[in-house]
Amino acid sequence: MAFTRDKNFKRFEKKVWLSSPTMHGGELKWMTDAFNKNWMSTVGENINEVERIVAEKIGCKYAVALATGTASLHLAIKLAGVKRGDKVFCSDMTFSATLNPVVYEGATPIFIDTERDTWNMDPVSLEKAFELYPDVKHIVIANLYGTPGKMDDIRKIADRHGAKIVEDAAESFGATYKGKQTGTFGDIGIISFNGNKIITGSAGGMLLTDDIEEANKARKWSTQSRENAPWYQHEELGYNYRMSNVVAGVIRGQLPHLEEHIAQKRAIYERYKKGFSGLPVTMNPYDEKTSVPNFWLSCLLIDEKAMGRQVRGEQDALYIKEHGKSCPTEILETLASFNAEGRPIWKPMHMQPIFRMNPFVTREGDGRGRTNAYIAGGGVDVGMDIFNRGLCLPSDNKMTEEEQEKVIEIVRACFD
Ligand SMILES: *Cc1c(COP(=O)(O)O)cnc(C)c1O
């Protein structure tokens, strides 16, 4: 590649991360406060405060602080009433944590294909899924990479079929749809404070609801389901899912910086968009009329005509270099060789070996099996297509403009 002969083009000395924690100082203050007051436990002021602040920010009545986003999803799915043997409609192109709790509960995820406008659950495929499986009563939907899905359409369909929605806003904390925060569109919502999310506690999650009984149940279940008795009395199955007051201290220090992080992530997205002009690529899309994403990760999608040949097996990938073309494998390998971290798009769940027997519903397929993953005439389903042609770019808040310019040059050079 031409730029490798330019002596300014060395490896980044300091790794450019996909998305790493951005600490400010207040985190240490509140962690120390927990330490000094000896609330080194799953009870304490930090927990109460982060619950209050998040509920206020999101605009829901109750936020229950839990150990992880996954634990929050698990309790959300139980609260929504998912039972052993149920079928549940789930986002297909997402992190597996979105739907693993459905499986913990002995229910079966049915994957719903992705739409191209926001890369989230496709309402048309969802409607189709209700024709095929009219008895389904639960939908689990994620807002991918911080971009809200088509919430009005999904809600209308859910209501028409009497189904409840669990909204996985793990990646989209702070994003809005029609002026309302994500996490409020489901009957129950969740967010995550995992280490690479836009606000982190090193770990942590929250369950969001307007129903006091649900909030109380989540609190009880998350602390081993003790009854109100002098001894350890149990009528229900319990979990050890409550957030630590030390972790809550980190989150308490982070929360005042949410809007600042979103502004930085948006600037990263805009710089990429501008930097790639003229290249045969597009950025991860969103609907400007309805949505303000939190821009957690910037992604790009290579135009079909500029896709180089790439073969992905179950564990590895190969590509052939072609003039004027590139592919996610080449771009990711090239970025890695310069010490910058990208990531493939979440590999759709219907392509995962563990879910090979689960139904998958596309607009055109009949939704009953693997073979329907292929759309007549179109080649592949939408999720598989985005996985094949897309990738996540380094989107770290702390990446400097100069570093990002260099990332852009590296990507441009892949199309030489
Ligand atoms: C991170 C994430 C989760 C899980 O959150 P944890 O806090 O890591 O358990 C769930 N769903 C999505 C879409 C995520 O990105």
Short mmCIF file of C-alpha atoms and ligand atoms in Angstrom, two decimals:
data_model
loop_
_atom_site.label_atom_id
_atom_site.label_comp_id
_atom_site.label_asym_id
_atom_site.label_seq_id
_atom_site.Cartn_x
_atom_site.Cartn_y
_atom_site.Cartn_z
CA MET A 1 0.00 0.00 0.00
CA ALA A 2 1.20 3.46 -0.92
CA PHE A 3 1.00 4.92 2.58
CA THR A 4 3.27 2.28 4.10
CA ARG A 5 6.18 3.92 2.24
CA ASP A 6 5.39 7.23 3.94
CA LYS A 7 7.54 7.40 7.05
CA ASN A 8 4.79 9.19 8.97
CA PHE A 9 2.76 6.04 8.70
CA LYS A 10 4.03 4.02 11.58
CA ARG A 11 2.04 1.84 13.91
CA PHE A 12 0.16 3.77 16.58
CA GLU A 13 2.44 3.73 19.59
CA LYS A 14 -0.52 3.85 21.89
CA LYS A 15 -3.25 1.43 20.87
CA VAL A 16 -6.37 3.04 19.42
CA TRP A 17 -9.27 1.20 21.03
CA LEU A 18 -12.70 0.30 19.75
CA SER A 19 -14.29 1.77 22.88
CA SER A 20 -12.55 1.86 26.25
CA PRO A 21 -13.52 3.31 29.63
CA THR A 22 -13.13 7.11 29.90
CA MET A 23 -12.59 8.06 33.53
CA HIS A 24 -12.85 11.59 34.90
CA GLY A 25 -11.99 11.55 38.60
CA GLY A 26 -15.38 11.61 40.25
CA GLU A 27 -15.42 7.83 39.97
CA LEU A 28 -12.55 7.53 42.42
CA LYS A 29 -14.18 10.02 44.75
CA TRP A 30 -17.38 7.98 45.09
CA MET A 31 -15.54 4.66 45.28
CA THR A 32 -13.45 6.14 48.09
CA ASP A 33 -16.60 7.43 49.73
CA ALA A 34 -17.97 3.87 49.79
CA PHE A 35 -14.66 2.70 51.25
CA ASN A 36 -14.48 5.41 53.90
CA LYS A 37 -18.07 4.80 55.04
CA ASN A 38 -17.49 1.03 54.87
CA TRP A 39 -20.43 0.46 52.54
CA MET A 40 -18.36 -2.14 50.68
CA SER A 41 -21.48 -4.07 49.92
CA THR A 42 -24.55 -4.32 47.71
CA VAL A 43 -26.21 -1.64 49.82
CA GLY A 44 -25.25 2.03 50.04
CA GLU A 45 -25.73 5.59 49.01
CA ASN A 46 -24.03 5.23 45.63
CA ILE A 47 -26.59 2.60 44.61
CA ASN A 48 -29.51 4.77 45.71
CA GLU A 49 -28.10 7.78 43.92
CA VAL A 50 -27.40 6.09 40.60
CA GLU A 51 -30.87 4.56 40.63
CA ARG A 52 -32.39 7.99 41.23
CA ILE A 53 -30.26 9.76 38.60
CA VAL A 54 -30.79 7.14 35.91
CA ALA A 55 -34.57 6.95 36.45
CA GLU A 56 -34.71 10.74 36.16
CA LYS A 57 -32.51 10.83 33.04
CA ILE A 58 -34.38 8.02 31.29
CA GLY A 59 -37.79 9.27 32.34
CA CYS A 60 -39.00 6.05 33.94
CA LYS A 61 -40.34 5.68 37.47
CA TYR A 62 -37.93 3.03 38.71
CA ALA A 63 -34.38 1.94 37.92
CA VAL A 64 -33.03 -1.13 39.73
CA ALA A 65 -29.24 -1.36 39.91
CA LEU A 66 -27.98 -4.86 39.09
CA ALA A 67 -24.67 -6.64 38.61
CA THR A 68 -24.71 -6.64 34.80
CA GLY A 69 -26.84 -5.83 31.79
CA THR A 70 -27.28 -9.55 31.24
CA ALA A 71 -28.59 -10.04 34.80
CA SER A 72 -30.99 -7.13 34.15
CA LEU A 73 -32.22 -8.82 30.96
CA HIS A 74 -32.66 -12.08 32.84
CA LEU A 75 -34.90 -10.49 35.47
CA ALA A 76 -36.69 -8.43 32.80
CA ILE A 77 -37.53 -11.56 30.89
CA LYS A 78 -38.82 -13.28 34.02
CA LEU A 79 -40.89 -10.22 34.94
CA ALA A 80 -42.34 -10.10 31.44
CA GLY A 81 -43.59 -13.63 32.08
CA VAL A 82 -41.48 -15.71 29.70
CA LYS A 83 -41.97 -19.37 30.66
CA ARG A 84 -40.31 -22.70 29.86
CA GLY A 85 -41.37 -23.86 26.40
CA ASP A 86 -42.42 -20.37 25.19
CA LYS A 87 -41.28 -18.96 21.89
CA VAL A 88 -39.87 -15.42 21.98
CA PHE A 89 -39.23 -13.10 19.02
CA CYS A 90 -35.68 -11.73 19.34
CA SER A 91 -33.38 -9.35 17.48
CA ASP A 92 -31.11 -11.42 15.25
CA MET A 93 -28.16 -9.11 14.66
CA THR A 94 -27.07 -8.29 18.20
CA PHE A 95 -24.80 -9.39 21.02
CA SER A 96 -25.82 -12.84 22.27
CA ALA A 97 -26.49 -11.38 25.75
CA THR A 98 -29.72 -9.88 24.36
CA LEU A 99 -31.32 -13.31 24.17
CA ASN A 100 -29.24 -15.70 26.27
CA PRO A 101 -31.59 -15.06 29.23
CA VAL A 102 -34.50 -16.29 27.10
CA VAL A 103 -32.64 -19.58 26.90
CA TYR A 104 -31.80 -19.52 30.65
CA GLU A 105 -35.55 -19.56 31.22
CA GLY A 106 -36.05 -22.58 28.96
CA ALA A 107 -37.76 -20.62 26.18
CA THR A 108 -36.82 -20.63 22.48
CA PRO A 109 -35.63 -17.51 20.65
CA ILE A 110 -37.10 -17.08 17.18
CA PHE A 111 -34.86 -14.67 15.32
CA ILE A 112 -36.31 -11.78 13.36
CA ASP A 113 -34.32 -10.37 10.45
CA THR A 114 -32.83 -6.87 10.43
CA GLU A 115 -33.96 -3.79 8.46
CA ARG A 116 -31.54 -1.60 6.52
CA ASP A 117 -32.61 1.83 7.83
CA THR A 118 -31.37 1.49 11.44
CA TRP A 119 -29.90 -2.07 11.51
CA ASN A 120 -32.49 -3.16 14.07
CA MET A 121 -35.40 -5.60 14.17
CA ASP A 122 -37.41 -5.39 10.94
CA PRO A 123 -41.08 -4.62 11.64
CA VAL A 124 -42.11 -6.26 8.35
CA SER A 125 -40.40 -9.51 9.33
CA LEU A 126 -41.88 -9.22 12.83
CA GLU A 127 -45.39 -8.95 11.41
CA LYS A 128 -44.63 -11.98 9.27
CA ALA A 129 -43.44 -13.83 12.38
CA PHE A 130 -46.82 -13.26 14.07
CA GLU A 131 -48.52 -14.83 11.04
CA LEU A 132 -46.30 -17.89 11.44
CA TYR A 133 -46.39 -18.00 15.24
CA PRO A 134 -49.61 -16.26 16.36
CA ASP A 135 -49.30 -17.43 19.97
CA VAL A 136 -46.04 -15.64 20.75
CA LYS A 137 -46.41 -13.12 23.58
CA HIS A 138 -42.89 -11.67 23.98
CA ILE A 139 -40.45 -9.64 21.91
CA VAL A 140 -36.86 -8.84 22.89
CA ILE A 141 -35.42 -5.97 20.87
CA ALA A 142 -31.99 -4.31 20.99
CA ASN A 143 -31.02 -0.80 19.79
CA LEU A 144 -27.86 -1.66 17.91
CA TYR A 145 -24.67 0.36 18.38
CA GLY A 146 -26.68 3.14 20.05
CA THR A 147 -29.22 3.64 17.25
CA PRO A 148 -32.92 3.39 18.16
CA GLY A 149 -34.97 0.87 16.22
CA LYS A 150 -38.34 1.56 14.57
CA MET A 151 -40.05 1.73 17.92
CA ASP A 152 -43.48 3.03 16.83
CA ASP A 153 -43.89 0.29 14.23
CA ILE A 154 -42.68 -2.42 16.63
CA ARG A 155 -45.00 -1.15 19.40
CA LYS A 156 -48.04 -1.12 17.08
CA ILE A 157 -47.40 -4.68 16.00
CA ALA A 158 -46.80 -5.83 19.58
CA ASP A 159 -50.03 -4.21 20.79
CA ARG A 160 -52.04 -5.68 17.95
CA HIS A 161 -50.88 -9.14 19.01
CA GLY A 162 -51.01 -8.55 22.76
CA ALA A 163 -47.25 -9.10 23.11
CA LYS A 164 -44.90 -7.55 25.65
CA ILE A 165 -41.63 -5.92 24.67
CA VAL A 166 -38.35 -6.17 26.58
CA GLU A 167 -36.11 -3.38 25.30
CA ASP A 168 -32.37 -4.02 25.43
CA ALA A 169 -30.94 -0.49 25.54
CA ALA A 170 -27.55 -1.79 26.74
CA GLU A 171 -25.76 0.02 23.91
CA SER A 172 -28.06 3.01 23.54
CA PHE A 173 -28.07 4.77 26.94
CA GLY A 174 -28.79 8.45 26.23
CA ALA A 175 -30.16 7.92 22.71
CA THR A 176 -33.64 9.25 21.97
CA TYR A 177 -36.51 8.34 19.67
CA LYS A 178 -39.12 11.07 19.08
CA GLY A 179 -37.64 12.92 22.04
CA LYS A 180 -37.94 10.00 24.47
CA GLN A 181 -35.01 8.08 25.91
CA THR A 182 -34.43 4.52 24.75
CA GLY A 183 -35.08 2.05 27.52
CA THR A 184 -38.64 3.43 27.87
CA PHE A 185 -40.16 1.84 24.76
CA GLY A 186 -40.45 -1.67 26.09
CA ASP A 187 -42.77 -2.82 28.84
CA ILE A 188 -39.47 -3.30 30.66
CA GLY A 189 -36.08 -1.92 29.61
CA ILE A 190 -32.47 -2.43 30.55
CA ILE A 191 -29.16 -0.62 30.18
CA SER A 192 -25.58 -1.83 30.71
CA PHE A 193 -22.52 -0.30 32.36
CA ASN A 194 -20.08 -2.88 30.98
CA GLY A 195 -16.50 -1.67 30.49
CA ASN A 196 -16.88 -0.64 26.86
CA LYS A 197 -20.32 0.99 27.02
CA ILE A 198 -20.76 4.77 26.78
CA ILE A 199 -21.00 5.06 30.59
CA THR A 200 -19.30 2.33 32.59
CA GLY A 201 -19.04 1.11 36.14
CA SER A 202 -16.43 -1.47 35.05
CA ALA A 203 -19.54 -3.66 35.12
CA GLY A 204 -23.17 -3.17 36.04
CA GLY A 205 -26.65 -2.86 34.60
CA MET A 206 -30.09 -1.51 35.37
CA LEU A 207 -33.63 -2.68 34.95
CA LEU A 208 -36.07 0.11 34.00
CA THR A 209 -39.79 0.03 34.69
CA ASP A 210 -42.78 2.23 35.59
CA ASP A 211 -44.34 -0.51 37.69
CA ILE A 212 -43.49 -0.44 41.39
CA GLU A 213 -44.36 -4.12 41.83
CA GLU A 214 -41.94 -5.09 39.09
CA ALA A 215 -39.23 -2.93 40.61
CA ASN A 216 -39.79 -4.47 44.03
CA LYS A 217 -39.76 -7.99 42.60
CA ALA A 218 -36.51 -7.29 40.75
CA ARG A 219 -34.94 -5.98 43.98
CA LYS A 220 -36.11 -9.05 45.89
CA TRP A 221 -35.08 -11.61 43.26
CA SER A 222 -31.68 -9.94 42.85
CA THR A 223 -30.92 -10.35 46.56
CA GLN A 224 -31.76 -14.06 46.87
CA SER A 225 -35.53 -13.64 47.26
CA ARG A 226 -35.67 -13.34 51.02
CA GLU A 227 -39.12 -13.05 52.53
CA ASN A 228 -39.83 -10.57 55.25
CA ALA A 229 -39.08 -12.92 58.16
CA PRO A 230 -36.52 -13.02 61.00
CA TRP A 231 -34.69 -15.88 59.33
CA TYR A 232 -33.82 -16.69 55.71
CA GLN A 233 -37.26 -17.57 54.42
CA HIS A 234 -37.76 -18.34 50.71
CA GLU A 235 -40.90 -18.70 48.64
CA GLU A 236 -39.30 -17.94 45.26
CA LEU A 237 -36.06 -18.71 43.47
CA GLY A 238 -33.39 -16.12 44.22
CA TYR A 239 -30.38 -14.65 42.41
CA ASN A 240 -27.30 -12.79 43.53
CA TYR A 241 -27.68 -10.02 40.96
CA ARG A 242 -27.53 -6.77 42.94
CA MET A 243 -25.01 -4.07 42.00
CA SER A 244 -22.04 -3.43 44.32
CA ASN A 245 -21.91 -0.02 46.00
CA VAL A 246 -18.30 0.32 44.81
CA VAL A 247 -19.34 -0.24 41.19
CA ALA A 248 -22.19 2.22 41.76
CA GLY A 249 -19.55 4.73 42.89
CA VAL A 250 -17.84 4.46 39.50
CA ILE A 251 -21.16 4.96 37.73
CA ARG A 252 -22.02 7.90 39.99
CA GLY A 253 -18.78 9.57 38.90
CA GLN A 254 -19.47 8.78 35.23
CA LEU A 255 -23.11 9.86 34.93
CA PRO A 256 -22.47 13.63 34.78
CA HIS A 257 -20.40 12.95 31.62
CA LEU A 258 -23.02 11.12 29.55
CA GLU A 259 -23.87 14.04 27.26
CA GLU A 260 -20.19 14.91 26.85
CA HIS A 261 -19.43 11.31 25.83
CA ILE A 262 -22.31 11.36 23.35
CA ALA A 263 -21.02 14.63 21.84
CA GLN A 264 -17.54 13.09 21.45
CA LYS A 265 -18.94 9.92 19.88
CA ARG A 266 -21.09 11.97 17.51
CA ALA A 267 -18.05 14.01 16.46
CA ILE A 268 -16.19 10.75 15.74
CA TYR A 269 -19.10 9.52 13.60
CA GLU A 270 -19.29 12.82 11.70
CA ARG A 271 -15.53 12.89 11.05
CA TYR A 272 -15.65 9.37 9.66
CA LYS A 273 -18.61 10.24 7.47
CA LYS A 274 -16.78 13.25 6.06
CA GLY A 275 -13.45 11.41 5.86
CA PHE A 276 -14.91 8.60 3.78
CA SER A 277 -16.60 10.82 1.21
CA GLY A 278 -15.85 9.52 -2.25
CA LEU A 279 -15.20 6.00 -0.98
CA PRO A 280 -17.71 3.27 -1.87
CA VAL A 281 -18.92 2.99 1.74
CA THR A 282 -21.72 4.25 3.98
CA MET A 283 -21.93 4.70 7.75
CA ASN A 284 -24.30 2.82 10.05
CA PRO A 285 -27.60 4.56 9.25
CA TYR A 286 -30.21 6.21 11.46
CA ASP A 287 -33.44 8.07 10.90
CA GLU A 288 -32.69 11.76 11.38
CA LYS A 289 -36.40 12.59 11.57
CA THR A 290 -37.12 10.39 14.59
CA SER A 291 -33.84 9.53 16.26
CA VAL A 292 -30.81 10.91 18.01
CA PRO A 293 -28.44 7.97 18.51
CA ASN A 294 -25.74 8.04 21.20
CA PHE A 295 -23.24 7.07 18.43
CA TRP A 296 -21.68 4.43 20.71
CA LEU A 297 -19.89 2.73 17.80
CA SER A 298 -19.23 4.10 14.34
CA CYS A 299 -19.59 1.41 11.68
CA LEU A 300 -19.14 1.29 7.96
CA LEU A 301 -20.75 -0.75 5.24
CA ILE A 302 -18.93 -1.41 1.97
CA ASP A 303 -21.01 -0.91 -1.20
CA GLU A 304 -21.81 -4.20 -2.91
CA LYS A 305 -19.90 -3.24 -6.05
CA ALA A 306 -16.74 -2.51 -4.04
CA MET A 307 -16.76 -5.72 -2.00
CA GLY A 308 -13.64 -7.77 -2.46
CA ARG A 309 -13.82 -11.53 -2.16
CA GLN A 310 -13.79 -12.73 1.43
CA VAL A 311 -14.43 -16.18 2.88
CA ARG A 312 -15.34 -16.60 6.52
CA GLY A 313 -15.31 -20.06 8.06
CA GLU A 314 -16.50 -20.82 11.60
CA GLN A 315 -13.21 -19.67 13.14
CA ASP A 316 -11.15 -17.80 10.55
CA ALA A 317 -11.30 -15.60 7.48
CA LEU A 318 -9.48 -15.21 4.17
CA TYR A 319 -9.66 -12.54 1.51
CA ILE A 320 -8.26 -11.76 -1.89
CA LYS A 321 -6.84 -8.30 -2.49
CA GLU A 322 -8.53 -6.65 -5.45
CA HIS A 323 -7.76 -3.25 -6.93
CA GLY A 324 -10.36 -0.65 -5.98
CA LYS A 325 -12.13 -3.05 -3.65
CA SER A 326 -11.86 -4.10 -0.05
CA CYS A 327 -13.65 -6.19 2.58
CA PRO A 328 -14.10 -6.12 6.37
CA THR A 329 -11.41 -8.77 6.86
CA GLU A 330 -8.82 -6.69 5.01
CA ILE A 331 -9.76 -3.48 6.81
CA LEU A 332 -9.78 -5.11 10.25
CA GLU A 333 -6.45 -6.86 9.64
CA THR A 334 -4.90 -3.66 8.32
CA LEU A 335 -6.16 -1.62 11.27
CA ALA A 336 -4.79 -4.27 13.65
CA SER A 337 -1.41 -4.15 11.93
CA PHE A 338 -1.34 -0.42 12.78
CA ASN A 339 -2.35 -1.11 16.41
CA ALA A 340 -5.94 0.08 16.00
CA GLU A 341 -8.91 -1.98 17.11
CA GLY A 342 -11.97 -2.52 14.93
CA ARG A 343 -14.49 -5.31 15.20
CA PRO A 344 -16.73 -7.30 12.89
CA ILE A 345 -20.46 -6.53 13.04
CA TRP A 346 -22.23 -8.74 15.61
CA LYS A 347 -22.52 -12.05 13.79
CA PRO A 348 -26.27 -12.66 13.47
CA MET A 349 -27.69 -15.21 15.88
CA HIS A 350 -29.24 -17.32 13.11
CA MET A 351 -25.69 -17.90 11.81
CA GLN A 352 -24.40 -19.08 15.21
CA PRO A 353 -23.79 -22.83 15.66
CA ILE A 354 -25.48 -22.78 19.08
CA PHE A 355 -28.73 -21.49 17.51
CA ARG A 356 -28.63 -23.54 14.32
CA MET A 357 -31.97 -25.21 15.13
CA ASN A 358 -33.83 -21.98 15.97
CA PRO A 359 -36.31 -20.55 13.48
CA PHE A 360 -35.37 -17.38 11.65
CA VAL A 361 -37.94 -15.12 10.01
CA THR A 362 -37.11 -12.93 7.02
CA ARG A 363 -39.44 -10.91 4.82
CA GLU A 364 -39.43 -13.56 2.12
CA GLY A 365 -38.56 -16.85 3.82
CA ASP A 366 -41.18 -19.08 5.41
CA GLY A 367 -39.48 -18.78 8.79
CA ARG A 368 -39.30 -22.43 9.60
CA GLY A 369 -35.66 -23.33 9.14
CA ARG A 370 -32.12 -22.62 8.10
CA THR A 371 -32.74 -22.86 4.38
CA ASN A 372 -34.99 -19.82 4.63
CA ALA A 373 -32.02 -17.70 5.57
CA TYR A 374 -31.56 -17.25 1.85
CA ILE A 375 -33.87 -14.75 0.25
CA ALA A 376 -34.99 -15.73 -3.23
CA GLY A 377 -33.16 -13.52 -5.70
CA GLY A 378 -31.52 -11.38 -3.01
CA GLY A 379 -28.83 -13.91 -2.11
CA VAL A 380 -28.70 -13.56 1.63
CA ASP A 381 -30.82 -12.17 4.43
CA VAL A 382 -30.25 -8.60 5.60
CA GLY A 383 -28.36 -9.54 8.79
CA MET A 384 -25.95 -11.82 6.96
CA ASP A 385 -25.43 -9.16 4.31
CA ILE A 386 -24.56 -6.46 6.87
CA PHE A 387 -22.28 -8.90 8.70
CA ASN A 388 -20.50 -9.69 5.43
CA ARG A 389 -20.03 -6.10 4.28
CA GLY A 390 -19.85 -4.15 7.54
CA LEU A 391 -17.46 -3.51 10.41
CA CYS A 392 -17.12 -1.42 13.58
CA LEU A 393 -14.44 1.27 13.48
CA PRO A 394 -12.28 2.49 16.34
CA SER A 395 -14.77 4.69 18.26
CA ASP A 396 -12.93 5.51 21.45
CA ASN A 397 -13.73 8.90 23.07
CA LYS A 398 -10.06 9.45 23.73
CA MET A 399 -8.96 9.00 20.12
CA THR A 400 -7.50 12.32 18.97
CA GLU A 401 -8.47 13.97 15.70
CA GLU A 402 -4.98 13.21 14.34
CA GLU A 403 -5.34 9.56 15.27
CA GLN A 404 -8.73 9.41 13.63
CA GLU A 405 -7.37 11.07 10.46
CA LYS A 406 -4.81 8.31 10.31
CA VAL A 407 -7.46 5.62 10.81
CA ILE A 408 -9.36 7.19 7.91
CA GLU A 409 -6.21 7.12 5.74
CA ILE A 410 -5.65 3.46 6.57
CA VAL A 411 -9.21 2.59 5.58
CA ARG A 412 -8.95 4.65 2.38
CA ALA A 413 -5.74 2.87 1.47
CA CYS A 414 -7.50 -0.50 1.68
CA PHE A 415 -9.49 0.55 -1.39
CA ASP A 416 -6.37 1.39 -3.45
C1 LIG B 1 -23.27 -5.19 26.48
C2 LIG B 1 -24.57 -5.71 26.01
C3 LIG B 1 -25.39 -6.51 26.84
C4 LIG B 1 -24.95 -7.06 28.14
O1 LIG B 1 -24.54 -6.20 29.09
P1 LIG B 1 -23.48 -6.69 30.21
O2 LIG B 1 -23.50 -5.58 31.18
O3 LIG B 1 -22.16 -6.88 29.53
O4 LIG B 1 -23.99 -7.97 30.79
C5 LIG B 1 -26.62 -6.88 26.37
N1 LIG B 1 -27.04 -6.54 25.14
C6 LIG B 1 -26.29 -5.79 24.32
C7 LIG B 1 -26.85 -5.42 22.99
C8 LIG B 1 -25.02 -5.39 24.71
O5 LIG B 1 -24.25 -4.70 23.86
#
